[in-house]
Coordinates of C-alpha atoms (C1' of nucleotides) in Angstrom, one line a residue:
Chain K
M18 CA 0.0 0.0 0.0
T19 CA 3.0 2.3 0.3
A20 CA 5.6 3.6 -2.1
D21 CA 7.7 0.5 -1.5
E22 CA 5.5 -1.4 -3.9
A23 CA 6.5 1.0 -6.6
V24 CA 10.2 0.4 -5.8
A25 CA 10.1 -3.4 -5.8
P26 CA 6.6 -4.2 -7.0
P27 CA 6.5 -7.5 -9.0
P28 CA 9.4 -9.3 -7.4
T29 CA 9.3 -11.2 -4.2
G30 CA 10.3 -11.3 -0.6
L31 CA 13.5 -12.5 0.9
R32 CA 12.0 -16.0 1.2
E33 CA 11.4 -16.4 -2.5
R34 CA 14.7 -15.0 -3.5
K35 CA 16.4 -17.4 -1.1
K36 CA 14.6 -20.3 -2.6
Q37 CA 15.5 -19.3 -6.2
R38 CA 19.1 -19.0 -5.2
T39 CA 19.1 -22.4 -3.6
R40 CA 17.4 -24.0 -6.6
S41 CA 19.8 -22.3 -9.0
A42 CA 22.8 -23.4 -6.9
L43 CA 21.6 -27.0 -6.9
V44 CA 21.2 -27.0 -10.7
R45 CA 24.6 -25.5 -11.2
S46 CA 26.4 -27.8 -8.8
A47 CA 24.5 -30.8 -10.2
L48 CA 25.4 -30.1 -13.8
D49 CA 29.0 -29.4 -12.8
L50 CA 29.3 -32.7 -11.1
F51 CA 27.4 -34.6 -13.8
T52 CA 29.5 -33.2 -16.6
G53 CA 32.7 -33.6 -14.6
Q54 CA 32.5 -37.1 -13.2
G55 CA 29.4 -38.6 -14.9
Y56 CA 25.8 -38.9 -13.8
D57 CA 26.0 -42.3 -12.3
H58 CA 29.0 -41.5 -10.3
T59 CA 27.4 -38.5 -8.7
T60 CA 25.3 -39.1 -5.6
V61 CA 22.5 -36.8 -4.5
D62 CA 24.3 -36.4 -1.2
E63 CA 27.2 -35.0 -3.0
I64 CA 25.1 -32.4 -4.8
A65 CA 23.3 -31.5 -1.6
E66 CA 26.5 -31.2 0.3
S67 CA 28.1 -29.0 -2.3
V68 CA 25.3 -26.5 -1.8
D69 CA 25.2 -27.1 1.9
V70 CA 21.6 -28.3 2.3
S71 CA 20.3 -31.7 3.4
Q72 CA 19.5 -34.5 1.0
R73 CA 15.9 -34.2 2.1
T74 CA 15.9 -30.6 0.9
F75 CA 17.2 -31.6 -2.5
F76 CA 14.2 -33.8 -2.9
R77 CA 11.9 -31.0 -2.0
Y78 CA 13.2 -29.0 -5.0
F79 CA 13.5 -31.9 -7.4
A80 CA 11.2 -35.0 -7.4
N81 CA 14.2 -37.2 -8.3
K82 CA 17.8 -37.2 -9.4
E83 CA 16.9 -37.1 -13.0
Q84 CA 14.8 -34.0 -12.8
V85 CA 17.7 -31.7 -11.9
A86 CA 19.6 -33.0 -14.9
F87 CA 16.8 -31.7 -17.2
A88 CA 16.4 -28.3 -15.5
T89 CA 18.0 -26.4 -18.4
Q90 CA 16.3 -28.6 -21.0
D91 CA 13.0 -27.4 -19.6
S92 CA 14.0 -23.8 -20.4
A93 CA 15.2 -24.7 -23.9
E94 CA 12.0 -26.6 -24.7
S95 CA 9.8 -23.7 -23.5
H96 CA 11.9 -21.4 -25.6
F97 CA 11.4 -23.6 -28.7
F98 CA 7.7 -24.0 -28.2
A99 CA 7.3 -20.2 -27.8
A100 CA 9.2 -19.7 -31.0
L101 CA 6.8 -22.2 -32.8
C102 CA 3.7 -20.4 -31.5
A103 CA 5.2 -17.1 -32.7
R104 CA 5.5 -18.3 -36.3
P105 CA 3.3 -16.5 -38.8
A106 CA 0.1 -18.3 -39.5
H107 CA 0.6 -18.4 -43.3
E108 CA 3.7 -20.7 -43.0
A109 CA 3.2 -24.3 -43.9
P110 CA 3.6 -26.7 -40.9
L111 CA 7.0 -28.0 -41.8
A112 CA 8.3 -24.6 -42.6
A113 CA 7.1 -23.3 -39.2
L114 CA 8.8 -26.2 -37.4
R115 CA 12.0 -25.6 -39.3
G116 CA 12.0 -21.9 -38.6
A117 CA 11.2 -22.5 -34.9
V118 CA 14.1 -24.9 -34.3
L119 CA 16.7 -23.0 -36.2
D120 CA 15.6 -19.8 -34.4
A121 CA 15.6 -21.5 -31.0
W122 CA 19.1 -23.0 -31.5
S123 CA 20.4 -19.5 -32.4
T124 CA 18.9 -17.7 -29.4
M125 CA 19.5 -20.5 -26.9
G126 CA 21.6 -18.3 -24.6
D127 CA 18.6 -16.1 -23.9
S128 CA 16.6 -18.8 -22.3
V129 CA 19.4 -20.8 -20.5
E130 CA 22.2 -18.4 -19.7
Q131 CA 20.4 -16.9 -16.8
L132 CA 20.4 -20.3 -15.1
V133 CA 23.8 -21.7 -16.0
P134 CA 26.4 -20.9 -18.6
A135 CA 25.2 -22.0 -22.1
E136 CA 28.3 -24.0 -22.6
L137 CA 27.5 -26.1 -19.5
H138 CA 24.0 -26.7 -20.9
M139 CA 25.5 -28.0 -24.1
R140 CA 27.9 -30.2 -22.3
M141 CA 25.0 -31.6 -20.2
Y142 CA 23.2 -32.3 -23.4
R143 CA 26.0 -34.6 -24.4
V144 CA 26.0 -36.3 -21.0
I145 CA 22.2 -37.0 -21.4
E146 CA 22.8 -38.5 -24.8
S147 CA 25.5 -40.8 -23.5
T148 CA 23.9 -41.9 -20.3
P149 CA 21.3 -44.7 -20.8
A150 CA 19.2 -43.8 -17.9
L151 CA 19.0 -40.1 -18.9
L152 CA 18.6 -40.9 -22.6
A153 CA 15.5 -42.9 -21.8
V154 CA 14.0 -40.1 -19.8
H155 CA 15.0 -37.6 -22.5
L156 CA 13.1 -39.6 -25.1
R157 CA 10.0 -39.8 -23.0
R158 CA 10.1 -36.1 -22.4
T159 CA 10.6 -35.6 -26.2
A160 CA 7.5 -37.7 -26.8
E161 CA 5.5 -35.5 -24.5
L162 CA 6.8 -32.4 -26.2
E163 CA 5.9 -33.8 -29.6
E164 CA 2.3 -34.3 -28.4
R165 CA 2.1 -30.6 -27.6
I166 CA 3.7 -29.7 -30.9
A167 CA 1.2 -31.9 -32.8
S168 CA -1.6 -30.1 -31.0
E169 CA -0.2 -26.7 -31.9
I170 CA 0.2 -27.7 -35.6
A171 CA -3.3 -29.0 -35.6
R172 CA -4.5 -25.7 -34.1
R173 CA -2.7 -23.7 -36.7
E174 CA -4.2 -25.7 -39.5
G175 CA -7.7 -25.9 -38.0
L176 CA -7.6 -29.7 -37.6
D177 CA -8.4 -32.2 -34.9
V178 CA -5.5 -34.5 -33.9
S179 CA -7.9 -37.3 -33.0
V180 CA -9.3 -37.5 -36.5
D181 CA -6.5 -36.3 -38.8
P182 CA -3.2 -38.2 -38.4
R183 CA -1.1 -35.7 -40.3
P184 CA -0.2 -33.4 -37.4
R185 CA 1.1 -36.3 -35.4
L186 CA 2.8 -37.9 -38.3
L187 CA 4.6 -34.7 -39.4
T188 CA 5.6 -34.1 -35.8
A189 CA 6.9 -37.6 -35.3
M190 CA 9.0 -37.3 -38.4
F191 CA 10.2 -33.9 -37.3
G192 CA 11.1 -35.3 -33.9
G193 CA 13.1 -38.0 -35.6
V194 CA 15.1 -35.5 -37.6
I195 CA 15.9 -33.6 -34.4
Q196 CA 16.9 -36.7 -32.6
I197 CA 19.2 -37.8 -35.5
A198 CA 20.7 -34.4 -35.7
G199 CA 21.4 -34.2 -32.0
K200 CA 22.9 -37.7 -32.0
L201 CA 25.2 -36.9 -34.9
W202 CA 26.2 -33.6 -33.3
G203 CA 26.9 -35.4 -30.0
A204 CA 29.1 -37.9 -31.7
G205 CA 30.9 -35.3 -33.9
D206 CA 33.9 -33.1 -33.2
D207 CA 32.4 -29.7 -33.7
E208 CA 30.7 -28.8 -30.4
S209 CA 29.5 -25.4 -31.5
T210 CA 25.9 -24.4 -31.7
D211 CA 26.2 -23.5 -35.3
A212 CA 27.3 -27.1 -36.1
L213 CA 24.1 -28.4 -34.6
R214 CA 22.1 -25.8 -36.6
D215 CA 23.7 -26.9 -39.8
I216 CA 23.2 -30.6 -39.2
T217 CA 19.6 -30.0 -38.4
A218 CA 18.9 -27.9 -41.4
F219 CA 20.7 -30.4 -43.7
H220 CA 18.5 -33.2 -42.5
L221 CA 15.3 -31.3 -42.6
D222 CA 16.1 -30.6 -46.3
H223 CA 16.3 -34.3 -47.0
V224 CA 12.9 -35.2 -45.5
G225 CA 11.1 -35.3 -48.9
P226 CA 13.7 -37.4 -50.8
A227 CA 13.8 -39.9 -47.9
L228 CA 10.2 -40.9 -48.7
A229 CA 10.7 -41.3 -52.5
E230 CA 10.5 -44.9 -53.5
N231 CA 13.2 -45.1 -56.0
W232 CA 16.4 -44.4 -54.1
R233 CA 18.6 -46.5 -56.4
T234 CA 17.6 -44.7 -59.6
E235 CA 18.7 -41.4 -58.1
Q236 CA 22.2 -42.6 -57.3
Chain J
M184 CA 29.1 -91.5 -26.7
T185 CA 26.0 -93.7 -26.5
A186 CA 22.6 -93.8 -28.1
D187 CA 21.5 -91.2 -25.6
E188 CA 23.0 -88.5 -27.8
A189 CA 20.7 -89.4 -30.6
V190 CA 17.7 -89.2 -28.4
A191 CA 18.5 -85.8 -27.0
P192 CA 21.5 -84.6 -29.0
P193 CA 21.6 -80.9 -29.5
P194 CA 19.8 -79.7 -26.3
T195 CA 21.5 -79.4 -23.0
G196 CA 22.2 -80.9 -19.6
L197 CA 20.0 -80.8 -16.6
R198 CA 21.7 -77.7 -15.5
E199 CA 20.8 -75.7 -18.6
R200 CA 17.2 -76.9 -18.6
K201 CA 16.8 -75.9 -14.9
K202 CA 18.1 -72.4 -15.7
Q203 CA 15.7 -72.0 -18.6
R204 CA 12.8 -73.1 -16.4
T205 CA 13.7 -70.7 -13.7
R206 CA 14.1 -67.8 -16.1
S207 CA 10.8 -68.6 -17.8
A208 CA 9.1 -68.9 -14.4
L209 CA 10.4 -65.5 -13.4
V210 CA 9.2 -63.9 -16.6
R211 CA 5.7 -65.4 -16.3
S212 CA 5.4 -64.5 -12.6
A213 CA 6.7 -61.0 -13.2
L214 CA 4.3 -60.3 -16.1
D215 CA 1.4 -61.7 -14.1
L216 CA 2.2 -59.4 -11.2
F217 CA 2.9 -56.4 -13.3
T218 CA -0.3 -56.7 -15.3
G219 CA -2.3 -57.6 -12.2
Q220 CA -1.2 -55.0 -9.7
G221 CA 1.0 -52.6 -11.6
Y222 CA 4.8 -52.4 -12.2
D223 CA 5.4 -49.9 -9.4
H224 CA 3.5 -51.8 -6.8
T225 CA 5.3 -55.0 -7.5
T226 CA 8.6 -55.6 -5.7
V227 CA 11.5 -57.8 -6.8
D228 CA 11.1 -59.7 -3.6
E229 CA 7.6 -60.6 -4.5
I230 CA 8.6 -61.9 -7.9
A231 CA 11.5 -63.9 -6.5
E232 CA 9.4 -65.3 -3.7
S233 CA 6.6 -66.4 -6.1
V234 CA 9.2 -68.5 -7.9
D235 CA 10.9 -69.5 -4.7
V236 CA 14.3 -68.1 -5.4
S237 CA 16.3 -65.5 -3.5
Q238 CA 16.2 -61.9 -4.6
R239 CA 19.9 -62.2 -5.4
T240 CA 19.2 -64.9 -7.9
F241 CA 16.6 -62.7 -9.6
F242 CA 19.3 -60.1 -10.3
R243 CA 21.6 -62.8 -11.7
Y244 CA 19.0 -63.5 -14.4
F245 CA 18.0 -59.9 -15.0
A246 CA 20.3 -56.9 -14.6
N247 CA 17.4 -54.9 -13.2
K248 CA 13.7 -54.9 -12.6
E249 CA 12.9 -53.3 -15.9
Q250 CA 14.6 -56.0 -17.9
V251 CA 12.2 -58.7 -17.0
A252 CA 9.4 -56.5 -18.1
F253 CA 10.8 -56.5 -21.6
A254 CA 11.6 -60.2 -21.9
T255 CA 8.8 -60.8 -24.4
Q256 CA 9.4 -57.6 -26.2
D257 CA 12.8 -58.9 -27.0
S258 CA 11.3 -61.9 -28.7
A259 CA 8.8 -59.8 -30.6
E260 CA 11.5 -57.4 -31.8
S261 CA 13.8 -60.2 -33.0
H262 CA 10.8 -61.6 -34.8
F263 CA 10.1 -58.3 -36.6
F264 CA 13.7 -57.8 -37.5
A265 CA 13.9 -61.3 -39.0
A266 CA 10.8 -60.5 -41.0
L267 CA 12.4 -57.4 -42.4
C268 CA 15.6 -59.2 -43.4
A269 CA 13.5 -61.8 -45.1
R270 CA 11.8 -59.3 -47.4
P271 CA 12.5 -59.6 -51.1
A272 CA 15.3 -57.3 -52.3
H273 CA 13.2 -55.7 -55.0
E274 CA 10.8 -54.1 -52.5
A275 CA 11.2 -50.4 -51.9
P276 CA 12.3 -49.5 -48.3
L277 CA 9.0 -48.3 -47.1
A278 CA 7.2 -51.2 -48.6
A279 CA 9.5 -53.6 -47.0
L280 CA 9.1 -52.0 -43.6
R281 CA 5.3 -52.0 -44.0
G282 CA 5.3 -55.6 -45.0
A283 CA 7.5 -56.6 -42.1
V284 CA 5.5 -55.0 -39.4
L285 CA 2.1 -56.2 -40.6
D286 CA 3.5 -59.6 -41.0
A287 CA 5.1 -59.6 -37.6
W288 CA 1.9 -58.4 -35.9
S289 CA 0.0 -61.3 -37.5
T290 CA 2.5 -64.0 -36.5
M291 CA 3.3 -62.7 -33.1
G292 CA 2.2 -65.8 -31.4
D293 CA 5.0 -67.8 -33.0
S294 CA 7.7 -65.8 -31.3
V295 CA 6.2 -65.1 -27.9
E296 CA 3.7 -67.9 -27.1
Q297 CA 6.5 -70.3 -26.2
L298 CA 7.5 -68.0 -23.3
V299 CA 4.1 -66.7 -22.1
P300 CA 0.6 -66.6 -23.4
A301 CA 0.4 -64.0 -26.3
E302 CA -2.5 -62.3 -24.5
L303 CA -0.3 -61.7 -21.5
H304 CA 2.3 -60.2 -23.7
M305 CA -0.3 -57.8 -25.2
R306 CA -1.5 -56.8 -21.7
M307 CA 2.1 -56.1 -20.7
Y308 CA 2.6 -53.9 -23.7
R309 CA -0.2 -51.7 -22.4
V310 CA 1.4 -51.6 -18.9
I311 CA 4.6 -50.5 -20.5
E312 CA 2.8 -47.7 -22.4
S313 CA 1.1 -46.5 -19.2
T314 CA 4.0 -46.7 -16.8
P315 CA 6.4 -43.7 -17.1
A316 CA 9.5 -45.6 -16.0
L317 CA 8.8 -48.4 -18.5
L318 CA 7.8 -46.1 -21.3
A319 CA 11.1 -44.3 -21.1
V320 CA 13.0 -47.5 -21.4
H321 CA 10.8 -48.6 -24.2
L322 CA 11.6 -45.5 -26.2
R323 CA 15.3 -46.0 -25.7
R324 CA 15.0 -49.6 -26.8
T325 CA 13.0 -48.5 -29.8
A326 CA 15.7 -46.0 -30.7
E327 CA 18.3 -48.7 -30.6
L328 CA 16.2 -51.0 -32.8
E329 CA 15.7 -48.1 -35.2
E330 CA 19.4 -47.9 -35.5
R331 CA 19.6 -51.5 -36.6
I332 CA 16.7 -51.0 -39.0
A333 CA 18.4 -48.1 -40.6
S334 CA 21.5 -50.1 -41.1
E335 CA 19.5 -53.0 -42.7
I336 CA 17.7 -50.6 -45.0
A337 CA 21.0 -49.0 -46.0
R338 CA 22.4 -52.5 -46.7
R339 CA 19.5 -53.4 -48.9
E340 CA 19.9 -50.2 -50.9
G341 CA 23.6 -50.3 -51.0
L342 CA 24.0 -47.1 -49.0
D343 CA 26.1 -45.9 -46.1
V344 CA 24.2 -44.5 -43.2
S345 CA 27.0 -42.2 -42.3
V346 CA 26.9 -40.3 -45.6
D347 CA 23.3 -40.7 -46.8
P348 CA 20.7 -39.5 -44.2
R349 CA 17.7 -41.2 -46.0
P350 CA 17.8 -44.6 -44.3
R351 CA 17.8 -43.0 -40.8
L352 CA 15.2 -40.5 -41.8
L353 CA 12.8 -43.0 -43.2
T354 CA 13.3 -45.3 -40.2
A355 CA 12.7 -42.4 -37.8
M356 CA 9.5 -41.6 -39.6
F357 CA 8.5 -45.2 -39.6
G358 CA 9.3 -45.6 -35.9
G359 CA 7.1 -42.5 -35.3
V360 CA 4.2 -44.1 -37.1
I361 CA 4.6 -47.3 -35.1
Q362 CA 4.7 -45.4 -31.9
I363 CA 1.6 -43.4 -32.7
A364 CA -0.3 -46.5 -33.8
G365 CA 0.7 -48.3 -30.6
K366 CA -0.3 -45.4 -28.5
L367 CA -3.7 -45.1 -30.1
W368 CA -4.2 -48.8 -29.8
G369 CA -3.3 -48.7 -26.2
A370 CA -5.8 -45.9 -25.6
G371 CA -8.6 -47.5 -27.6
D372 CA -11.2 -50.1 -26.8
D373 CA -10.4 -52.8 -29.3
E374 CA -7.6 -54.8 -27.7
S375 CA -7.3 -57.3 -30.6
T376 CA -4.2 -57.7 -32.6
D377 CA -6.1 -57.0 -35.8
A378 CA -7.0 -53.6 -34.5
L379 CA -3.4 -52.8 -34.0
R380 CA -2.7 -54.0 -37.5
D381 CA -5.4 -51.8 -39.0
I382 CA -4.3 -48.7 -37.1
T383 CA -0.7 -49.2 -38.2
A384 CA -1.6 -49.8 -41.9
F385 CA -3.9 -46.7 -41.8
H386 CA -1.2 -44.4 -40.6
L387 CA 1.4 -45.8 -42.9
D388 CA -0.8 -45.0 -45.8
H389 CA -0.9 -41.3 -44.7
V390 CA 2.8 -40.8 -44.5
G391 CA 3.0 -39.1 -47.9
P392 CA 0.1 -36.7 -47.4
A393 CA 1.5 -35.7 -44.0
L394 CA 4.4 -34.1 -45.7
A395 CA 2.4 -32.2 -48.4
E396 CA 2.6 -28.5 -47.7
N397 CA -0.9 -27.4 -48.5
W398 CA -3.1 -29.2 -46.0
R399 CA -5.8 -26.5 -46.0
T400 CA -6.5 -26.7 -49.7
E401 CA -7.1 -30.4 -49.4
Q402 CA -9.8 -30.0 -46.8
Chain W
dT67 C1' 30.4 -95.2 -7.2
dT68 C1' 32.9 -91.8 -5.7
dG69 C1' 35.5 -87.7 -5.7
dT70 C1' 36.9 -83.5 -7.8
dC71 C1' 35.8 -79.3 -10.3
dA72 C1' 32.9 -75.6 -11.6
dA73 C1' 28.6 -73.5 -11.9
dT74 C1' 24.5 -72.0 -9.4
dT75 C1' 22.4 -70.3 -5.5
dG76 C1' 21.7 -68.3 -0.8
dT77 C1' 23.0 -65.3 2.8
dC78 C1' 24.7 -61.1 4.5
dA79 C1' 26.1 -56.4 4.6
dG80 C1' 25.8 -52.1 2.5
dA81 C1' 25.4 -48.2 -0.9
dC82 C1' 22.1 -45.3 -3.1
dG83 C1' 17.5 -43.3 -4.3
dC84 C1' 13.5 -41.8 -2.3
dT85 C1' 9.5 -40.8 1.3
dG86 C1' 6.7 -40.0 5.6
dA87 C1' 6.7 -38.0 10.1
dC88 C1' 8.1 -34.8 13.3
dA89 C1' 11.0 -31.3 15.4
dT90 C1' 13.4 -26.9 14.4
dT91 C1' 14.5 -22.7 12.2
dA92 C1' 13.5 -18.5 10.0
dG93 C1' 10.9 -15.2 7.1
dC94 C1' 6.5 -12.6 7.3
dC95 C1' 2.9 -9.8 9.2
dT96 C1' 0.2 -7.3 12.7
Chain V
dA130 C1' 7.6 -8.3 20.2
dG131 C1' 5.0 -12.2 19.2
dG132 C1' 2.3 -15.4 16.6
dC133 C1' 1.8 -17.8 12.1
dT134 C1' 3.5 -20.4 8.5
dA135 C1' 6.8 -21.9 5.2
dA136 C1' 11.4 -24.0 4.7
dT137 C1' 14.7 -27.0 6.5
dG138 C1' 16.9 -30.7 9.2
dT139 C1' 16.8 -35.1 11.4
dC140 C1' 15.5 -39.8 11.6
dA141 C1' 13.6 -44.1 10.4
dG142 C1' 12.5 -47.0 6.8
dC143 C1' 11.4 -49.2 2.1
dG144 C1' 13.0 -50.8 -2.4
dT145 C1' 16.6 -51.4 -6.0
dC146 C1' 20.9 -53.2 -6.8
dT147 C1' 25.9 -55.0 -5.8
dG148 C1' 30.1 -57.3 -3.8
dA149 C1' 31.9 -61.0 -1.1
dC150 C1' 31.8 -65.4 0.8
dA151 C1' 29.8 -69.8 1.9
dA152 C1' 26.9 -73.7 0.7
dT153 C1' 24.7 -76.5 -2.7
dT154 C1' 24.4 -79.1 -6.8
dG155 C1' 25.1 -80.8 -11.5
dA156 C1' 29.0 -82.4 -14.7
dC157 C1' 32.7 -85.4 -15.6
dA158 C1' 36.3 -88.6 -15.0
dA159 C1' 38.9 -92.1 -12.3

DNA sequence: TTGTCAATTGTCAGACGCTGACATTAGCCT
DNA sequence: AGGCTAATGTCAGCGTCTGACAATTGACAA
């Protein structure tokens, strides 16, 4: 009711800020440890101890050990989805998807950097790809995201996902391309974001030919 | 050295047979419990006890609790892959894949029935789809299988997966279709194998149109 | 048949992930 | 200042999974 509200209006109290700092510290420490010594060889006690909180507190911030590993992925996914929704309505589905990823890859820093260094996020991505337990969770999360994407595509085109299979099919194919691109990038030498961008664009451009029946005559 | 060898020549000794029976019993019991009371609400001790072995022995047969849940999936996958490899060389990639799945769905009993009743295997498939922890593993396993499929497609067409993206892309799309079909089947009412076959065939037939750019003009 | 060898299993202890219950601390608000 | 409530710590316990060691049992030859 006083002028204080004008000085610090939307933010929060000391309590909220403390919680945010604790959470952020847990993510940073966890990703440091995961990328440094591997996911499996890092215990929750280690993470908690490095931030000086109890193990129990860790589990009040993250439902399980996996969840903290995907904290920055959450940001990146939201960022991508927002980019998709912002695409002009006249774009064809595949063009909108293509534009959204390439755009999201480029501006990744904006969504992740405020939590941890973007470079750490990229390193963590590689850990996820190479850790079976995390890869499995990653694929499930991807499947859930694809469901949302399919719905958005259907909305754009004025279709119903439950009657028209095309939104889901296109999304599934698109998801496959992203997965392949990410895998190749993770296995390759060039760790830059641009390399990931190029690989993705390259594969998206080959989606049509991949379905053509006569591969051999083209060779 | 005696006539006994002619009576039971290739098989194995008492030891091997006993192991096979124990393993089989563990799978049957586990699937019964999983489908009956849910994966999460079934403990390894319960499974071991129902077969009258120690918990330690269970983990000597299966590396972890998840693995026993996928025992019949292993058979089914091998069955499908064999069907793919048996496809005539003149078939186009997508046609070969389509023929292999539909064929494998139909003759599922042959590969699974000898381990557990086919109906139990189908019920377990639904449990996998509806249990987050199992779904994640299922998707990872699927990704691994797709890698093998892509290699086989490349072999058929005389290509190299590391230079030509089409085998992987086609496989990824194909895998997406199977996943969507399985999901719809799991959510639907008709639990028959034929229903799964029909859904799969229907979606495979819409793969081309899903990539067409002008969805709206077709409506 | 019997004895030796090796494979299979059971038992035990313990690490690690995760959860409920309860006590304690610390920010918030009047 | 003092009460309220949210955040945290502590503790006990379940379930998954593993290493080590001892006991059992099938295989094979003397």
